[in-house]
CSV table of C-alpha atoms and ligand atoms in Angstrom, one decimal:
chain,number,residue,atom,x,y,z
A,187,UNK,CA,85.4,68.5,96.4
A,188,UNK,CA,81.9,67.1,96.0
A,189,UNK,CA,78.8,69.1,97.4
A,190,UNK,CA,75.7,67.9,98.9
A,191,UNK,CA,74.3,66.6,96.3
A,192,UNK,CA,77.9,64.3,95.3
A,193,UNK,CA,78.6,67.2,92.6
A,194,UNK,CA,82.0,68.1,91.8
A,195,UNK,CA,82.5,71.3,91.6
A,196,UNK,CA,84.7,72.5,88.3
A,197,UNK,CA,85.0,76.0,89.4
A,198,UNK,CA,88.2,74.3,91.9
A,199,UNK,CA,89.7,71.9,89.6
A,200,UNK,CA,93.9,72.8,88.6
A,201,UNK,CA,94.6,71.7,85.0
A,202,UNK,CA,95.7,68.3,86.4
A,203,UNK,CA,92.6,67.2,88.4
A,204,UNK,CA,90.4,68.1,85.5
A,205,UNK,CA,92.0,66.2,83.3
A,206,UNK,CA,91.8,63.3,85.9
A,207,UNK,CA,88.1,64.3,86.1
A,208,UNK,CA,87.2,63.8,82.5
A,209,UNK,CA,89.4,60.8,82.3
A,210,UNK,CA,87.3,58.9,85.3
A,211,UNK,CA,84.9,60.1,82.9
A,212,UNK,CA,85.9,57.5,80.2
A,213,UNK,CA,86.2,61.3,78.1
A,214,UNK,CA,89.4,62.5,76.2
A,215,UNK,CA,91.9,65.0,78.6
A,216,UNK,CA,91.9,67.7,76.0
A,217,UNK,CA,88.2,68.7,77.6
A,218,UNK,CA,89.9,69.7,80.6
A,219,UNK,CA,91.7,73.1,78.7
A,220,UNK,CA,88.0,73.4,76.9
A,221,UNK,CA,86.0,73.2,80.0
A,222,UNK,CA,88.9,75.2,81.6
A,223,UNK,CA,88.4,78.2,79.2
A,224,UNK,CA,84.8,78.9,79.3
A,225,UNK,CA,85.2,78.6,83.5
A,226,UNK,CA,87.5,81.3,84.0
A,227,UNK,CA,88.1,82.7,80.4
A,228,UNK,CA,84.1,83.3,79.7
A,229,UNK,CA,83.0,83.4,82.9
A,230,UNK,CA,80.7,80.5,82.5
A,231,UNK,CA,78.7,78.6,84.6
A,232,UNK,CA,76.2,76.8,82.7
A,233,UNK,CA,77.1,73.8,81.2
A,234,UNK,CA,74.3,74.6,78.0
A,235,UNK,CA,76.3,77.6,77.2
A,236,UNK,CA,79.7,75.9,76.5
A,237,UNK,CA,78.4,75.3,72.4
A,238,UNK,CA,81.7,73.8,71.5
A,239,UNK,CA,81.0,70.6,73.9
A,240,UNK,CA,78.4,68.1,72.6
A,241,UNK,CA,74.9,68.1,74.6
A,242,UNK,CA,75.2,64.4,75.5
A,243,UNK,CA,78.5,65.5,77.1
A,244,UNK,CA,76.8,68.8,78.8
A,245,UNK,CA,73.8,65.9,80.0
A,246,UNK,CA,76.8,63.7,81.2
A,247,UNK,CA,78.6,67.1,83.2
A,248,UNK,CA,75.5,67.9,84.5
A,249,UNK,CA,74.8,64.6,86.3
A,250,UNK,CA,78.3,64.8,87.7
A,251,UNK,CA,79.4,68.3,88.2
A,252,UNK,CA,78.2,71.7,89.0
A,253,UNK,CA,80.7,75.1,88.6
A,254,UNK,CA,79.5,77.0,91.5
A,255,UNK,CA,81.2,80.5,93.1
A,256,UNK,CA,80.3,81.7,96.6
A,257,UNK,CA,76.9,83.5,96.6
A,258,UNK,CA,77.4,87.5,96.6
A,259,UNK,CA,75.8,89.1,99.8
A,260,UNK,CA,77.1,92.6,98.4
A,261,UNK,CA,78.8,94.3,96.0
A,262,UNK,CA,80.3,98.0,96.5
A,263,UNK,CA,81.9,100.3,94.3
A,264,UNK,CA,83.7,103.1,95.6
A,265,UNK,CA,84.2,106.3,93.3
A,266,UNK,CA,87.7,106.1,92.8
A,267,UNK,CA,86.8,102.8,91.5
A,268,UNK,CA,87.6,100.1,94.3
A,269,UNK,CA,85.2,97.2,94.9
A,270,UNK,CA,84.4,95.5,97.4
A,271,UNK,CA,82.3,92.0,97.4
A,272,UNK,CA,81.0,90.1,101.0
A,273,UNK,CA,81.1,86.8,99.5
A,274,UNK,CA,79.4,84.0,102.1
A,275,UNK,CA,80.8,80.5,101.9
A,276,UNK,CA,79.6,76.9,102.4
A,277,UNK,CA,80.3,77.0,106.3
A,278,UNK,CA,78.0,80.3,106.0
A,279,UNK,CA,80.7,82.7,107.5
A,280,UNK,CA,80.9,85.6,104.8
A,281,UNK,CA,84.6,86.8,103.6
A,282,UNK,CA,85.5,89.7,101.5
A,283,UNK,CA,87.6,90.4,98.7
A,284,UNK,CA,88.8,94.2,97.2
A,285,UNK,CA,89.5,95.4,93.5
A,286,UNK,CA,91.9,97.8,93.8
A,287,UNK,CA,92.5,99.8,90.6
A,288,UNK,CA,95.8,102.0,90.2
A,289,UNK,CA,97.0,103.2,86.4
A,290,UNK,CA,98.0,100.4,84.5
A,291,UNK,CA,97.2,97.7,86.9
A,292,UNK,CA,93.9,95.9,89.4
A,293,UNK,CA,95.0,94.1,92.3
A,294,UNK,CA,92.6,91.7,93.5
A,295,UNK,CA,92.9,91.4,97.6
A,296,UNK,CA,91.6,87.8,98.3
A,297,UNK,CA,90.8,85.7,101.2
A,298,UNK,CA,91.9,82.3,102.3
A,299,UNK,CA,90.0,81.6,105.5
A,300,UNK,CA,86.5,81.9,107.2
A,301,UNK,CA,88.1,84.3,110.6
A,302,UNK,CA,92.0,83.2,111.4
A,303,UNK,CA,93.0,81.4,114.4
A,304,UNK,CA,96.6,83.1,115.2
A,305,UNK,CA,95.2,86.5,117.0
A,306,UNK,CA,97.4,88.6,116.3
A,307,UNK,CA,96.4,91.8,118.8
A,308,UNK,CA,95.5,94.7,116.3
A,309,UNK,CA,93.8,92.5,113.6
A,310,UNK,CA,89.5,92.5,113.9
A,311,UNK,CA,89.6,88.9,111.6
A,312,UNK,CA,92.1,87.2,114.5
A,313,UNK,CA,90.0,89.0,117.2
A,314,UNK,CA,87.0,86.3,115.4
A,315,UNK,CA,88.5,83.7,115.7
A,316,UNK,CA,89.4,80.9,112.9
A,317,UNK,CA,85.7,79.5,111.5
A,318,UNK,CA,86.8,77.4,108.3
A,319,UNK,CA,88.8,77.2,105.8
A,320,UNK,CA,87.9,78.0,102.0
A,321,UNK,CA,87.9,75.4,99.7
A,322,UNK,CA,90.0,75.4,96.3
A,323,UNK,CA,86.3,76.9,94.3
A,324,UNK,CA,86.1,79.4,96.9
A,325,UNK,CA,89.8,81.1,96.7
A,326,UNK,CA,89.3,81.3,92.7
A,327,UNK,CA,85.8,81.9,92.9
A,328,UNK,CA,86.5,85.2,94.1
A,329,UNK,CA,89.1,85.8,91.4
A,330,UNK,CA,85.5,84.1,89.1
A,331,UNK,CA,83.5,86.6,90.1
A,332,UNK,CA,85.6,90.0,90.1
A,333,UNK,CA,86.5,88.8,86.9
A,334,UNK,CA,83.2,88.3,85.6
A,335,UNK,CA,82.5,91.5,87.1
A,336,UNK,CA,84.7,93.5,84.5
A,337,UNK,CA,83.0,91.8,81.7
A,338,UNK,CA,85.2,87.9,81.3
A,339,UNK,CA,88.9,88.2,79.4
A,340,UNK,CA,88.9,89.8,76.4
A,341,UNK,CA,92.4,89.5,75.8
A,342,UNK,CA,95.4,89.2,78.0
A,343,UNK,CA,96.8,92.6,77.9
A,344,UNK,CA,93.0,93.7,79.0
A,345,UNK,CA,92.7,92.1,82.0
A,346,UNK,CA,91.3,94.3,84.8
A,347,UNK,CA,93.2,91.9,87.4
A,348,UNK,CA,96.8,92.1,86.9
A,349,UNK,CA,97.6,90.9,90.4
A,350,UNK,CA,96.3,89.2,93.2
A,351,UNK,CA,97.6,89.4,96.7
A,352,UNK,CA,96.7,86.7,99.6
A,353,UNK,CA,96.2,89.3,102.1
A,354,UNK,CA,92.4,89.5,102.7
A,355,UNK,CA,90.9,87.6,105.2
A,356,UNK,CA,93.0,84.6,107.1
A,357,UNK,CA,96.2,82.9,107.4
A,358,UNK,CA,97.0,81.6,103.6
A,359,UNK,CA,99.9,79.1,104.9
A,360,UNK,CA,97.6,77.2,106.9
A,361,UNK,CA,94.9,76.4,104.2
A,362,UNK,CA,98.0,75.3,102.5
A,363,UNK,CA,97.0,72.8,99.9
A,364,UNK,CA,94.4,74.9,98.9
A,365,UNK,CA,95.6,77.8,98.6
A,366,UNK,CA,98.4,76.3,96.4
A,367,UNK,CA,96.2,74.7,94.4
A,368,UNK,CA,94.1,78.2,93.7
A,369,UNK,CA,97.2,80.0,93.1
A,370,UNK,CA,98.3,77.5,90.6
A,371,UNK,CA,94.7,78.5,88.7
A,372,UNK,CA,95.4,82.2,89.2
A,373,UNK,CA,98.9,81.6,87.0
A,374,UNK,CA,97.5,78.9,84.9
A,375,UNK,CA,97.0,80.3,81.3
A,376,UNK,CA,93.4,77.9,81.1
A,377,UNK,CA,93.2,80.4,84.2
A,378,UNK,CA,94.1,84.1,85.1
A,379,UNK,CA,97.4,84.1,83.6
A,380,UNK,CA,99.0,85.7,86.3
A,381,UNK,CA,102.6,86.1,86.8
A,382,UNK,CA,104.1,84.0,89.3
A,383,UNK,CA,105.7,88.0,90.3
A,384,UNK,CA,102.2,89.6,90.3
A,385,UNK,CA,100.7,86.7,92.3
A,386,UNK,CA,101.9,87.6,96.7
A,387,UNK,CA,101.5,85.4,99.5
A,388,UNK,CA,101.5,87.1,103.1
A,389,UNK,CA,101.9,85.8,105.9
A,390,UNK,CA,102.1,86.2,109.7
A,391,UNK,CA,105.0,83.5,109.9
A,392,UNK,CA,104.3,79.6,109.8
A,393,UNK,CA,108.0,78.5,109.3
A,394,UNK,CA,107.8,74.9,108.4
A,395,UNK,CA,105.0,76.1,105.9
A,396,UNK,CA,107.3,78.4,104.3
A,397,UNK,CA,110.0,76.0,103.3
A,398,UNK,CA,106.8,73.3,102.2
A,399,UNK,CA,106.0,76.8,99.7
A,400,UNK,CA,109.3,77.2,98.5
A,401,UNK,CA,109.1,73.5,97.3
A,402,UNK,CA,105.5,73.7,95.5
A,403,UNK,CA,105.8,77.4,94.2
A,404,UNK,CA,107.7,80.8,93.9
A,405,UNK,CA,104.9,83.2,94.0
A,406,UNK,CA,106.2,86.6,95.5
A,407,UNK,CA,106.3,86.5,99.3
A,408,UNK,CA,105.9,89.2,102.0
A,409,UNK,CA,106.3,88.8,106.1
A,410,UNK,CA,103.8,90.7,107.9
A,411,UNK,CA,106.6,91.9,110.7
A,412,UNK,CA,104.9,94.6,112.7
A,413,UNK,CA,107.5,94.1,115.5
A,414,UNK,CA,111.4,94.5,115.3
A,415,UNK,CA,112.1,92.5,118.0
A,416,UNK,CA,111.0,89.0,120.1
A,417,UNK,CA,109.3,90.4,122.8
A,418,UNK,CA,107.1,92.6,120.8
A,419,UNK,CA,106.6,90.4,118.3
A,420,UNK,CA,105.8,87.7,121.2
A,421,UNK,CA,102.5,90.4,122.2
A,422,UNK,CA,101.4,91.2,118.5
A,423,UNK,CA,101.9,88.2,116.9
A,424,UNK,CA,101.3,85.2,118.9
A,425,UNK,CA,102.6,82.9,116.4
A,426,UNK,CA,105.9,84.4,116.8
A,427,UNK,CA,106.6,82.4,120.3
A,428,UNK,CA,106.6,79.4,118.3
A,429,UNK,CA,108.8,80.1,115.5
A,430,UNK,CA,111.0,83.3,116.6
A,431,UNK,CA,112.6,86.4,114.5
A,432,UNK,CA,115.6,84.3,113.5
A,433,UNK,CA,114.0,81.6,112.5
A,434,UNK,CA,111.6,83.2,110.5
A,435,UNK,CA,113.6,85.5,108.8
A,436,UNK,CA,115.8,82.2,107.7
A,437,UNK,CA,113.2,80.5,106.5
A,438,UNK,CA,112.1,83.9,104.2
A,439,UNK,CA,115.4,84.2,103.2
A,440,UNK,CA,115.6,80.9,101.7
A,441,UNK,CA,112.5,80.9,100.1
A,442,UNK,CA,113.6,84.3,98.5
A,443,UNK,CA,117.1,82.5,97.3
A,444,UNK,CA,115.2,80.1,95.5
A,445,UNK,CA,113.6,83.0,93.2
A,446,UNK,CA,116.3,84.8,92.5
A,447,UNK,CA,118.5,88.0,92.4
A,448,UNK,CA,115.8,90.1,91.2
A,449,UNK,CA,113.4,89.3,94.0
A,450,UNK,CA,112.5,90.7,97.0
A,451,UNK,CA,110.9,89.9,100.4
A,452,UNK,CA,107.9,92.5,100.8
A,453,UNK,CA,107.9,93.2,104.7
A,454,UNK,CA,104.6,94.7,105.9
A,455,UNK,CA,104.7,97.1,109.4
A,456,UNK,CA,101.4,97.4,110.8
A,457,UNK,CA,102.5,100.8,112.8
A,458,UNK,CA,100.2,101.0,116.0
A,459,UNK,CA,100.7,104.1,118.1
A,460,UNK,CA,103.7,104.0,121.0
A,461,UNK,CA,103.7,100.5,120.3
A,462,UNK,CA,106.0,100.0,117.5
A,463,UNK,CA,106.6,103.1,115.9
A,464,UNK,CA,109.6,104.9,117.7
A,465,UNK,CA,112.3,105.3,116.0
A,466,UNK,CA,114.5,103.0,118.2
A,467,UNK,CA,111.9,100.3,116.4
A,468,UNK,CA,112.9,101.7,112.9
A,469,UNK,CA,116.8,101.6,114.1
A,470,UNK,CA,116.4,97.6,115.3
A,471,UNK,CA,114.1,96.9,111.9
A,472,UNK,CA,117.4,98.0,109.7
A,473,UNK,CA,120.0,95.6,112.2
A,474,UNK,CA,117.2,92.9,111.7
A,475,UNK,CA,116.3,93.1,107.8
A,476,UNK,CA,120.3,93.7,107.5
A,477,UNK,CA,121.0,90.6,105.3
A,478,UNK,CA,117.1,90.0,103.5
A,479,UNK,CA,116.9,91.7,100.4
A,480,UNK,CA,113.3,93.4,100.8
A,481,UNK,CA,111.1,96.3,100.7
A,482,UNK,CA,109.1,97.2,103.4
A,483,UNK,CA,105.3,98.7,103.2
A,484,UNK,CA,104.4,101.0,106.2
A,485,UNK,CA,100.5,100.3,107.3
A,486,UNK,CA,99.5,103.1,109.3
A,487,UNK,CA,96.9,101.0,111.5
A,488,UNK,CA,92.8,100.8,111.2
A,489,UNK,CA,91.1,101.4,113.6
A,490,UNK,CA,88.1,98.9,115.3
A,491,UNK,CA,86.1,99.0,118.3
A,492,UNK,CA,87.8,97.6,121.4
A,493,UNK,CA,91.0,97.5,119.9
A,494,UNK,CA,92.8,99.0,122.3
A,495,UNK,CA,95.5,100.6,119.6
A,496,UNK,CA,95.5,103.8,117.7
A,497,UNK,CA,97.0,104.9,114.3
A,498,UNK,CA,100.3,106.9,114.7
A,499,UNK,CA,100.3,110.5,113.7
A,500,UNK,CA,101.4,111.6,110.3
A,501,UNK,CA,104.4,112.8,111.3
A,502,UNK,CA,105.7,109.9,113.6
A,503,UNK,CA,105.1,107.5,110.5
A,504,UNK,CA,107.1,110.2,108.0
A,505,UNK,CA,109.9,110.2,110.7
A,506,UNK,CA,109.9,106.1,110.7
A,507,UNK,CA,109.9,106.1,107.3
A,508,UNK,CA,112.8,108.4,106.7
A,509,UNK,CA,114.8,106.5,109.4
A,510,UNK,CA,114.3,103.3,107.3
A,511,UNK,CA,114.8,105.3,104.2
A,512,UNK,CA,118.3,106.8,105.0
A,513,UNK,CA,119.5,103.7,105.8
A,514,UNK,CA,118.9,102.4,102.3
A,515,UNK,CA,115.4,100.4,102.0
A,516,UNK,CA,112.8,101.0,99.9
A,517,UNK,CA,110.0,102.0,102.4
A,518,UNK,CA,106.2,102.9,100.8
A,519,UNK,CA,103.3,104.4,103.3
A,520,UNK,CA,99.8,104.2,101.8
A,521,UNK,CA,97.0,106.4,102.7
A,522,UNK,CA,93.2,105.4,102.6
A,523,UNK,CA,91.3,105.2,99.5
A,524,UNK,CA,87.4,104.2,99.0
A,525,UNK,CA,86.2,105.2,102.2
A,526,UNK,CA,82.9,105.8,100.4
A,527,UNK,CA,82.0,102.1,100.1
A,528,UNK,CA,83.3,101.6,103.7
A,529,UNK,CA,80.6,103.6,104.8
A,530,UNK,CA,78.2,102.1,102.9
A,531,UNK,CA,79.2,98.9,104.4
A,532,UNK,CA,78.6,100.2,107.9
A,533,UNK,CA,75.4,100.6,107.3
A,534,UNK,CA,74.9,96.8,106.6
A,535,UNK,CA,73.2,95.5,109.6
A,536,UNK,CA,73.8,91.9,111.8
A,537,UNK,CA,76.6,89.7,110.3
A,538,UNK,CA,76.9,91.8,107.6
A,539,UNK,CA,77.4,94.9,109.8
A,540,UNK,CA,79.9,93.2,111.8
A,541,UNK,CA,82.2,92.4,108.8
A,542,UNK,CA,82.3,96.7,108.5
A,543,UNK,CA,85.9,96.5,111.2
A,544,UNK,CA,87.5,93.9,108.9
A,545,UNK,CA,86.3,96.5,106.0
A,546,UNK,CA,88.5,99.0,107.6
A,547,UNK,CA,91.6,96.8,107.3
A,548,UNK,CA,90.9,95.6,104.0
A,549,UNK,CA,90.9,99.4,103.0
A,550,UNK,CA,94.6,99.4,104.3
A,551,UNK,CA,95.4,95.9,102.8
A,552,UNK,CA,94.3,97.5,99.6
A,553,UNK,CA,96.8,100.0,99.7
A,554,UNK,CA,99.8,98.0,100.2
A,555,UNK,CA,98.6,95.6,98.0
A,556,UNK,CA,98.7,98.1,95.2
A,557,UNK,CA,101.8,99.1,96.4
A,558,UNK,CA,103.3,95.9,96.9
A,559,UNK,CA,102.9,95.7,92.7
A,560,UNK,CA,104.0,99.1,92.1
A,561,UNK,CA,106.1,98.7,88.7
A,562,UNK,CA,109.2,100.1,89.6
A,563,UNK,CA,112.0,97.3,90.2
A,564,UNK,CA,111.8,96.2,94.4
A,565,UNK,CA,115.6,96.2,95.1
A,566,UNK,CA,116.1,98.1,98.4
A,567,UNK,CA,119.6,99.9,97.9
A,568,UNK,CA,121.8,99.9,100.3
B,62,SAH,N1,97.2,86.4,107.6
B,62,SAH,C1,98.1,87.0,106.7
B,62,SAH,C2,97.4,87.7,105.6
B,62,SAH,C3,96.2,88.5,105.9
B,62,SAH,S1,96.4,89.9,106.9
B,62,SAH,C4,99.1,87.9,107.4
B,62,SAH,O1,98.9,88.2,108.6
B,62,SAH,O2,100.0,88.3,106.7
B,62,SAH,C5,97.1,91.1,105.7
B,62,SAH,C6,97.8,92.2,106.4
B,62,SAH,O3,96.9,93.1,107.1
B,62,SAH,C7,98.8,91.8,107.5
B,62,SAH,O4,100.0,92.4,107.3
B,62,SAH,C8,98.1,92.2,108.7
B,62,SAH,O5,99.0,92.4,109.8
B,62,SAH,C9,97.5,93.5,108.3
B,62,SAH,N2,96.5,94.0,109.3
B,62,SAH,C10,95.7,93.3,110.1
B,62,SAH,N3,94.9,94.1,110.9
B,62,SAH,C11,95.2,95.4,110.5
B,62,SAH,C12,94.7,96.6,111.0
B,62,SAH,N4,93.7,96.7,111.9
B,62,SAH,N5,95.2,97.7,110.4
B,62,SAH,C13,96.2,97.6,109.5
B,62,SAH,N6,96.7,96.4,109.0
B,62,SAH,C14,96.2,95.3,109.6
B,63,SF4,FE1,95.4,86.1,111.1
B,63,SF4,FE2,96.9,87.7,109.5
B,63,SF4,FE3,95.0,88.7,111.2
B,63,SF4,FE4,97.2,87.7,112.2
B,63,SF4,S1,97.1,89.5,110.9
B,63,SF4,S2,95.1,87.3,112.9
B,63,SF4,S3,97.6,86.0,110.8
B,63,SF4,S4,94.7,87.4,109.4
């Protein structure tokens, strides 16, 4: 929690370690919700500018404590209105993080992890490798600073981020008690004051973690699937020898009964050409989703260098999607949006540049993000 210099850093702190904060301080707890405020209400990170804390407390938080966000490396804003930041972190491995805007709503797409160590075959953060986990400041800094981006929090029914989906760069279950604890901040009124429905978890399929979630949290969940059956799922999703279909699916559906009638498991397809999208994959998805209440986003794949997979064609993803959709589920396809700051990126040269393929995915990640918080009730008839 401390930096170099033996700092804490505020900007990380849930409601419950800041109020342990300022009482190691020898200071009263209610601080914490005032301190709180100005972070993530106000946007600020100056201790000076907090005028309704006395100076010799400001003197005292300055000896002892810093609120610091990952440095920006860039900024893009596309036309129809997505951002993008490259944020670099403390292990110096840059991350990104996408604003996508849709009528009524901003879904922030944020990432947990420096790279990601479970490789799945068609993903260009696995294909990196896992560099380091972010730390509790870094998660929520990049809620800080798209926040502070839009101008701080007005007033609640204002805010330009109305939801915030884990699904940017790395595996959010194994970061866990991080990522809790920066979820926790995201809901937290002294935070975001995001629903526990608009806040979404995804994840490739760490079983043991998912039952540890259920116990600490009932943020919305979705299963990134991508393969209807073991031996698929075995190639794309390495992680998926270890902990199997059944046993996955299990462990979402009991995290799911612990929300609720009214919620549902998001299930995300990556659909890679002649790989998975046939619709003998479609017929085995409806046997194997038979008894999980869900919805399921269609992500027509991005492309990278070397990959070794292409997107489907229109057509074979409209036919997958009608398979799924006679047979009851609630099945959304996104096309891509803010390719304008995509190839702005591209032009970014060495580390920078090399971020441009993860780009690419986000784009798609942005898209069923948005989707995955469409407004209309998630109940897949059947
Ligand atoms: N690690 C978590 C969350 C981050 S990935 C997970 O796997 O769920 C977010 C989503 O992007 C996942 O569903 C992932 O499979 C998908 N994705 C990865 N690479 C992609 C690509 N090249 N094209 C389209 N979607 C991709
Ligand atoms: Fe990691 Fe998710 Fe990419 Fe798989 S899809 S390598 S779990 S970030």
């Amino acid at each position: 929690m401390t930096n170099a210099t033996g700092k804490i850093n505020l900007l990380g702190l849930t409601q419950p370690k800041m109020e342990a904060f300022f009482d190691e301080l020898g200071e009263k707890r209610f601080r914490a919700g005032q301190i709180m405020k100005w972070i993530h209400h106000f946007g600020v990170d100056n201790f000076d500018d907090m005028t309704n804390v006395s100076k010799a407390l400001r003197e005292k938080l300055k000896l002892r404590a810093e609120i610091r966000a990952p440095e920006v490396v860039s900024e893009d804003i596309s036309k129809d209105g997505t951002r993008k930041w490259v944020v670099r972190v403390a292990s110096g491995s840059c991350v990104e993080t996408v604003y996508i805007p849709q009528s009524g709503r901003g879904t922030l797409c944020v990432s947990s992890q420096a790279g990601c160590a479970l490789d799945c075959s068609f993903c260009s953060t696995g294909k990196q490798g896992f560099n380091s986990d972010l730390t509790v400041a870094e998660i929520i800094g990049q809620v800080w600073l798209a926040n502070k981006s839009f101008g701080t929090i007005p007033a609640k029914m204002d805010r330009a981020i109305t939801n915030v989906v884990m699904m940017g760069m790395g595996e959010p279950l194994l970061n866990f008690d991080n990522v809790v604890d920066a979820m926790n901040l995201m809901m937290d009124d002294l935070g975001y004051g995001i629903s526990k429905r608009k806040v979404t978890l995804s994840t490739s399929g760490v079983v043991p973690m998912i039952y540890k979630l259920a116990e600490v949290t009932d943020v919305a969940l979705a299963l990134s699937l991508h393969a209807p059956n073991d031996e698929l799922r075995n190639q794309l999703v390495p992680i998926n020898k270890k902990y199997p279909l059944s046993v996955l699916l299990e462990a979402c559906n009991a995290y799911m009964s612990r929300l609720g009638e009214k919620r549902v498991l998001t299930v995300e397809y990556t659909m890679l050409k002649d790989v998975n999208d046939q619709p003998t994959h479609a017929e085995q998805m409806i046997e194997l989703l038979r008894k999980t209440p869900c919805k399921i986003n269609l992500i027509p794949f991005n492309p990278f260098p070397h990959s070794g997979y292409e997107r489907p064609s229109a057509s074979a993803i409209r036919q997958f999607q009608d398979i799924l959709h006679k047979a009851g589920y609630n099945v959304t396809v996104r096309t891509t949006r803010g390719e304008d700051i995509d190839a702005a990126c591209g032009q970014l040269v060495g580390q920078v540049a090399d971020r441009t393929r993860r780009s690419e995915r986000y784009i798609a990640v942005r898209q069923l993000a948005a989707d995955e918080q469409a407004d209309s009730p998630h109940v897949a008839v059947r």
